[in-house]
Short mmCIF file of C-alpha atoms and ligand atoms in Angstrom, two decimals:
data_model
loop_
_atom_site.label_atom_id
_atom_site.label_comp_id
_atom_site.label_asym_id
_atom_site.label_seq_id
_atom_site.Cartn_x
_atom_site.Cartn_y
_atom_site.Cartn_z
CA UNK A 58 0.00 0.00 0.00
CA UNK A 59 0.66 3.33 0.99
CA UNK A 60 2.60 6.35 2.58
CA UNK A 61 0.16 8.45 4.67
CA UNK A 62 0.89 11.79 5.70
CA UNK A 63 -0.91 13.24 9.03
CA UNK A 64 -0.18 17.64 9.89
CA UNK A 65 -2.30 20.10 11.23
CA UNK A 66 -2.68 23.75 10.34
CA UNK A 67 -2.68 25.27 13.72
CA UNK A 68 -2.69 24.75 17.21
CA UNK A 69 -2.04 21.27 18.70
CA UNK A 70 -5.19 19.29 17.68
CA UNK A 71 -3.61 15.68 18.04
CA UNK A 72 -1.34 15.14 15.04
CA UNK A 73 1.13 12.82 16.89
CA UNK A 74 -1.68 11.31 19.07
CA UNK A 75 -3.67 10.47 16.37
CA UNK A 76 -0.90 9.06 14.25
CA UNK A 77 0.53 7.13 17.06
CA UNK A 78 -2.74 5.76 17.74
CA UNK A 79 -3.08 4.78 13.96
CA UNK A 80 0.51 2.81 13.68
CA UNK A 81 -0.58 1.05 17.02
CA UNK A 82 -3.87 -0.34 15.34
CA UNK A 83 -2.74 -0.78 12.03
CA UNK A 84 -1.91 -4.38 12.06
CA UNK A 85 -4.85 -5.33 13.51
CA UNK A 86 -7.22 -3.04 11.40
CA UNK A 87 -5.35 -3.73 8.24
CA UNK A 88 -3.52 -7.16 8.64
CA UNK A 89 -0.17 -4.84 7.50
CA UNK A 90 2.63 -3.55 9.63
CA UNK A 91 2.87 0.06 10.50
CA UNK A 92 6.48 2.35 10.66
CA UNK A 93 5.80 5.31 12.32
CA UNK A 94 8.04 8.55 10.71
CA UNK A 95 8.15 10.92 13.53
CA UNK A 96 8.94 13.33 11.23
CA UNK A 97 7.74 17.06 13.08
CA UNK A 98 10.40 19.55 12.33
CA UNK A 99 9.56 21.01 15.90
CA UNK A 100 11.26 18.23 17.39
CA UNK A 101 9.88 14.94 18.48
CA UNK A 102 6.77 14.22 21.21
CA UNK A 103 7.68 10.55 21.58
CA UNK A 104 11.21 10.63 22.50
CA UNK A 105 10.61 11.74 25.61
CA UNK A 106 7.61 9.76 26.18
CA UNK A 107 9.34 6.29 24.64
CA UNK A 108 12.37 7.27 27.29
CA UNK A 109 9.53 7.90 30.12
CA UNK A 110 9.11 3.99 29.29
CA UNK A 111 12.67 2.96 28.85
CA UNK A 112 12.40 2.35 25.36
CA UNK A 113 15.25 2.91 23.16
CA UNK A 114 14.96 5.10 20.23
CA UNK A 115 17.30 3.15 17.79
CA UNK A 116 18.92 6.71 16.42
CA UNK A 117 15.54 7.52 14.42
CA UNK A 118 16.00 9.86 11.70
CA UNK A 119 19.20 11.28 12.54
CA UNK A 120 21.00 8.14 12.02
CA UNK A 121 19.57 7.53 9.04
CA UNK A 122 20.96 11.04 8.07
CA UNK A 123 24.17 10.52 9.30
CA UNK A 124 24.53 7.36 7.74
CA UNK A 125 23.36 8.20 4.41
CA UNK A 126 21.13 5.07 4.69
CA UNK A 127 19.11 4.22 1.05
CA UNK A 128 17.14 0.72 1.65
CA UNK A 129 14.26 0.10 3.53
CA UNK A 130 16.40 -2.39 5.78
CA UNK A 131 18.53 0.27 6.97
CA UNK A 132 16.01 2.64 8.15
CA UNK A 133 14.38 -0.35 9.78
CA UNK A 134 17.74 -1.05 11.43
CA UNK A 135 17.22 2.57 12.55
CA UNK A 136 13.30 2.15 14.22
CA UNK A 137 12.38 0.57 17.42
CA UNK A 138 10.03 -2.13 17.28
CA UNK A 139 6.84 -1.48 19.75
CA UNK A 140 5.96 -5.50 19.64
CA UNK A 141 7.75 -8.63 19.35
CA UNK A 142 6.07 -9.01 16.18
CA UNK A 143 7.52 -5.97 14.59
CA UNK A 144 3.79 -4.77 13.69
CA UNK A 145 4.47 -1.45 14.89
CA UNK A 146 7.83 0.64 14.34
CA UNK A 147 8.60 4.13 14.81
CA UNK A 148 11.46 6.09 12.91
CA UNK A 149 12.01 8.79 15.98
CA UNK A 150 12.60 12.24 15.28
CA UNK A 151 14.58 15.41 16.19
CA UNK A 152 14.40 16.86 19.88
CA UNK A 153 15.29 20.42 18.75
CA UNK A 154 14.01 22.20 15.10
CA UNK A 155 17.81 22.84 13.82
CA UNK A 156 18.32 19.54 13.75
CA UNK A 157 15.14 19.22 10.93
CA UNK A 158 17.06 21.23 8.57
CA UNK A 159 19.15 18.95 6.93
CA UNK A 160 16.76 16.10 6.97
CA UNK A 161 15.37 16.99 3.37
CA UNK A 162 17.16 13.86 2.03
CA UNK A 163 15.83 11.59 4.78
CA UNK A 164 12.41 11.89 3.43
CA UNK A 165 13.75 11.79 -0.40
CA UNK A 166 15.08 8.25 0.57
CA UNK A 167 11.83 7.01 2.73
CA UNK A 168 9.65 8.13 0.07
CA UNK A 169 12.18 5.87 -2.56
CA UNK A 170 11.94 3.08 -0.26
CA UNK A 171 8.30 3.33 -0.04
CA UNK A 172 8.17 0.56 -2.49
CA UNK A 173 10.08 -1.49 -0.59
CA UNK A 174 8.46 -1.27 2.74
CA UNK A 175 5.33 -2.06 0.27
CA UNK A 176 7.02 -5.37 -0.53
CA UNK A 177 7.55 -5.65 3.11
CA UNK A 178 4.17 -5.38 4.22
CA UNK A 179 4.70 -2.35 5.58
CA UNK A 180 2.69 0.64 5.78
CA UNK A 181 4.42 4.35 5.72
CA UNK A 182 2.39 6.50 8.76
CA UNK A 183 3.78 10.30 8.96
CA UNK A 184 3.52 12.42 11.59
CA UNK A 185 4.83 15.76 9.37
CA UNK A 186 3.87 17.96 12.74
CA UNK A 187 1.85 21.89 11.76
CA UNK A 188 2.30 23.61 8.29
CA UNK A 189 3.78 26.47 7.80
CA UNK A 190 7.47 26.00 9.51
CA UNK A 191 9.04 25.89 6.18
CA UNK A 192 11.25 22.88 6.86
CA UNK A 193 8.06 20.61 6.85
CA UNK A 194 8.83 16.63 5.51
CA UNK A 195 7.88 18.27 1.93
CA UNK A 196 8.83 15.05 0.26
CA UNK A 197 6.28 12.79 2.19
CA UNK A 198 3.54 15.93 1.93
CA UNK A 199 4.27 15.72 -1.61
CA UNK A 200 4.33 11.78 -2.65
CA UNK A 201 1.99 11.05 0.49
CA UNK A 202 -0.88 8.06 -1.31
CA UNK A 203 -3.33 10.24 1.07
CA UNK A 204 -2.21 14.01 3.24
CA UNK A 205 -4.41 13.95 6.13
CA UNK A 206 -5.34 17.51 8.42
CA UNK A 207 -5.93 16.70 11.52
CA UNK A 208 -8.35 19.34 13.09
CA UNK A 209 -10.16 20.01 16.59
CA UNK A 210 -13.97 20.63 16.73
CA UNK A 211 -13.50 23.69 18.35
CA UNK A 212 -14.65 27.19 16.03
CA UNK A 213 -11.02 28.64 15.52
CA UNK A 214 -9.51 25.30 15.05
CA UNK A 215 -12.58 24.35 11.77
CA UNK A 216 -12.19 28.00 10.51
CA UNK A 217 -7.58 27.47 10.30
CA UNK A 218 -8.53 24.04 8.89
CA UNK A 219 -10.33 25.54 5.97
CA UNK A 220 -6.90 27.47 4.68
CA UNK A 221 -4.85 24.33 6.00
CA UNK A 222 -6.98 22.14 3.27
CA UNK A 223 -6.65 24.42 0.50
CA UNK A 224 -2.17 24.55 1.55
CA UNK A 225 -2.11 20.96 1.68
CA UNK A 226 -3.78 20.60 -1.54
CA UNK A 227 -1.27 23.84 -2.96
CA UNK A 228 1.55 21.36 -1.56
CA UNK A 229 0.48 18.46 -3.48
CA UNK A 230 0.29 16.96 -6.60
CA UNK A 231 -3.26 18.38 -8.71
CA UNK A 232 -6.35 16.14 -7.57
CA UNK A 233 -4.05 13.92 -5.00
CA UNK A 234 -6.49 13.14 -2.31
CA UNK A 235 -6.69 15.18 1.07
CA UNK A 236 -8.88 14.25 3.77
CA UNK A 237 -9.88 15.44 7.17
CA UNK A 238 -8.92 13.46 10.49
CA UNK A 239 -11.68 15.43 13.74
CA UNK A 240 -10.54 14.91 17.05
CA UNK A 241 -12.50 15.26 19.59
CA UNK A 242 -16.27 14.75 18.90
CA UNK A 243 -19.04 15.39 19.64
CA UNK A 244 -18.62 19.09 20.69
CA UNK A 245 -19.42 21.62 20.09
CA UNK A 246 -19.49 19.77 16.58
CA UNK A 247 -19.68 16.77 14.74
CA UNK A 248 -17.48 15.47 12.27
CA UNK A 249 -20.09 15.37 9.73
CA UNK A 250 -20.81 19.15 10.16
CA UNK A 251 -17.05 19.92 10.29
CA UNK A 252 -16.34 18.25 7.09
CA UNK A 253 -19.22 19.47 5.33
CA UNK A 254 -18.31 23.35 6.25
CA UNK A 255 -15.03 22.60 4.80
CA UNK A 256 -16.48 20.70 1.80
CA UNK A 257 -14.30 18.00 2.93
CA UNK A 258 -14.25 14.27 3.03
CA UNK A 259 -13.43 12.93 6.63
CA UNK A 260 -12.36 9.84 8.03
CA UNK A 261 -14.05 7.79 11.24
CA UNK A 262 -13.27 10.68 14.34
CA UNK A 263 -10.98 10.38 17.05
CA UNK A 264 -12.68 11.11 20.11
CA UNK A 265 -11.24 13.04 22.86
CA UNK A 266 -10.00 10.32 24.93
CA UNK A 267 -7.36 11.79 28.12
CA UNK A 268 -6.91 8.14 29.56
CA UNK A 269 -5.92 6.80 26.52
CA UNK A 270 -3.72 9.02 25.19
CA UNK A 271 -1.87 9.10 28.42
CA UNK A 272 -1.28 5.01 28.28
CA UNK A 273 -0.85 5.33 24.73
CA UNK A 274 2.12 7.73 25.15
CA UNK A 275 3.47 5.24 28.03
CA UNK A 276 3.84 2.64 25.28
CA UNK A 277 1.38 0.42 26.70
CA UNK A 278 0.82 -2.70 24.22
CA UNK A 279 -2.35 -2.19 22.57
CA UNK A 280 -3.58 -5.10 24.30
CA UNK A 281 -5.58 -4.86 27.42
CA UNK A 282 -6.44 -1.53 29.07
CA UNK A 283 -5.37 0.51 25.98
CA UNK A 284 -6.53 -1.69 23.57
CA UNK A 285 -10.48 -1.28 24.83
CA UNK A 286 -10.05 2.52 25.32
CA UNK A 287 -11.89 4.29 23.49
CA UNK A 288 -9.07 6.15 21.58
CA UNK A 289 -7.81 2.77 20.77
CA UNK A 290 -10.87 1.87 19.46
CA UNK A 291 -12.04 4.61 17.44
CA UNK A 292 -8.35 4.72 15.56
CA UNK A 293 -9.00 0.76 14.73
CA UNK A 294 -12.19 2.48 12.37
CA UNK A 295 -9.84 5.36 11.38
CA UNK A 296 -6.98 3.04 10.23
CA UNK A 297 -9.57 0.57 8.24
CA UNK A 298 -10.67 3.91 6.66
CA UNK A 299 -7.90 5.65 5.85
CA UNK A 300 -6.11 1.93 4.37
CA UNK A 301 -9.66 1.51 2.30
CA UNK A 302 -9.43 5.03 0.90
CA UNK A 303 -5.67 4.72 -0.26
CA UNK A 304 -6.37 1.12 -1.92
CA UNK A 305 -9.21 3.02 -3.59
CA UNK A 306 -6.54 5.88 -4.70
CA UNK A 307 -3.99 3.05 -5.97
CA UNK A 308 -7.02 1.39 -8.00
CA UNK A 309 -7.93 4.71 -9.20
CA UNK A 310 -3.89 5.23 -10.49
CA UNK A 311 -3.53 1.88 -11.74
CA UNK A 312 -6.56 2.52 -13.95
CA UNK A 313 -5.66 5.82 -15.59
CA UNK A 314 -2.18 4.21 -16.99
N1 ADP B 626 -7.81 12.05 21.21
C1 ADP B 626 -7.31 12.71 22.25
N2 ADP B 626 -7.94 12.69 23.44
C2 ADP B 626 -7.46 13.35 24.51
N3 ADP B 626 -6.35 14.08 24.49
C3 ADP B 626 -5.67 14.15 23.31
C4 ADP B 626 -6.12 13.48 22.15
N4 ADP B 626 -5.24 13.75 21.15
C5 ADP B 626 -4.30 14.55 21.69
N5 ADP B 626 -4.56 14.80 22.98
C6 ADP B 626 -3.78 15.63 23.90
O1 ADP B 626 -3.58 16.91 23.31
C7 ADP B 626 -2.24 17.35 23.49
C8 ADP B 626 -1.60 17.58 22.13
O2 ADP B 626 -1.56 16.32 21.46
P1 ADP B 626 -0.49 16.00 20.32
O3 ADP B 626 -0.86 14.69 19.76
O4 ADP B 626 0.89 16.15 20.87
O5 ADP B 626 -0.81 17.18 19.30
P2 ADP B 626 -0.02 17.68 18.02
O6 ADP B 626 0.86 16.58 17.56
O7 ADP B 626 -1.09 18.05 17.04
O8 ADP B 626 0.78 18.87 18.47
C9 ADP B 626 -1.55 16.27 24.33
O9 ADP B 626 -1.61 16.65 25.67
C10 ADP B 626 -2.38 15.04 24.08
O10 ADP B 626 -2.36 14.13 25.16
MG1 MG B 627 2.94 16.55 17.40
#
């Protein structure tokens, strides 16, 4: 399959919640593996969370920078494996925004490898962090099978979403498809009336969900206690949607040629 590509356009809606929550579900929604890119040129919200829970970061993007790594098994080499099973890694990110700068050819490479990690049964999750920074994962924005905004219910979160939709398209190929992540229903709005002010197409909501995101960020397996929250559960609907719609994009491609 795919490369997806979560950001926001303002505030701090959920963007590395959400996409966290995705990679943890995605084998079980989707029967693929999931590699997180923790790829926010703000600097990374998991490193300190995955070393809250003594997990080691396997040198994340910075390693693959340093090491000029160009095959999907080095950048795997690179990722920490969340399960015995290897159905969720994460590709950690910077801890400070200098560091983002010279990463432009990290995303070149994981967007080549894509097909790769394809043949590997793996599925590309992005967390590219806000718009508007200017050193942004362009590359995985760009090449991205679907860009997702991620956007709060709230009124001033719906009416920055509106330009964020129209600079995510601008940053993308013409027609590529761009769809709306809400998180947080049911208030004040719904997802429904969110995407249909913004004449967009959403996927399944994320609810607002403290507990979980609080075990989620401990690295709790997503078994058990995490596994029937309701963050958890919700993001096992948003990951069969979001896989469904980029299968849908692929058959659409492989039709035109
Ligand atoms: N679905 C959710 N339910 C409850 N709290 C959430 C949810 N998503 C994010 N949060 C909380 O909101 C804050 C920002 O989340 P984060 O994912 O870091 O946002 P972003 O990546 O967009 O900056 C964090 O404190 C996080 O725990
Ligand atoms: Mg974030």
């Amino acid at each position: 399959m795919a490369v997806l590509t979560l950001c926001s356009a303002s505030g701090a809606p959920g963007v590395t919640t959400s996409a966290f929550a995705l990679a943890r579900v995605w084998h079980l929604a989707t029967g693929r593996s999931a590699l997180l890119v923790d790829a926010d040129p703000v600097g990374s919200a998991l490193i300190p969370a995955f070393a809250g829970a003594g997990i080691p970061t396997g040198g994340g993007v910075l390693a693959v920078a340093a090491e000029r790594a160009s095959s999907a098994d080095d950048i795997l080499r690179r990722s920490v494996a969340l399960d015995d099973d290897a159905a969720c890694l994460v590709l950690t990110g910077v801890t400070e925004p200098a560091q983002a700068r010279p990463l432009g050819a990290v995303w070149t490479t994981l967007v080549e490898a894509a097909h790769e990690f394809d043949g590997l049964g793996i599925d590309v999750l992005v967390d590219a962090g806000r718009l508007g920074h200017g050193w942004e994962p362009q590359p995985l924005i760009d090449a991205a099978d679907i860009a997702v905004l991620v956007t709060r219910t709230s009124l001033s979160s719906v009416a920055l979403a509106r330009p964020g939709l129209a600079e995510l398209a601008r940053r993308r190929p013409a027609g590529a498809p761009v769809r709306l992540l809400v998180v947080g229903r049911p208030a004040p709005y719904s997802s429904r009336e969110v995407a249909r002010a913004l004449d967009g197409d959403a996927l399944p909501e994320i609810p607002d969900d403290a507990a979980g995101a609080h075990a989620l960020l401990l690295a709790e397996p997503p078994s058990g206690r995490l596994g029937r929250s309701g963050l958890l559960r919700a993001a096992r609907q948003t990951a069969a949607g979001l896989a469904g719609a980029a299968t849908t994009t692929r058959a659409g491609e492989v039709g035109v040629r």
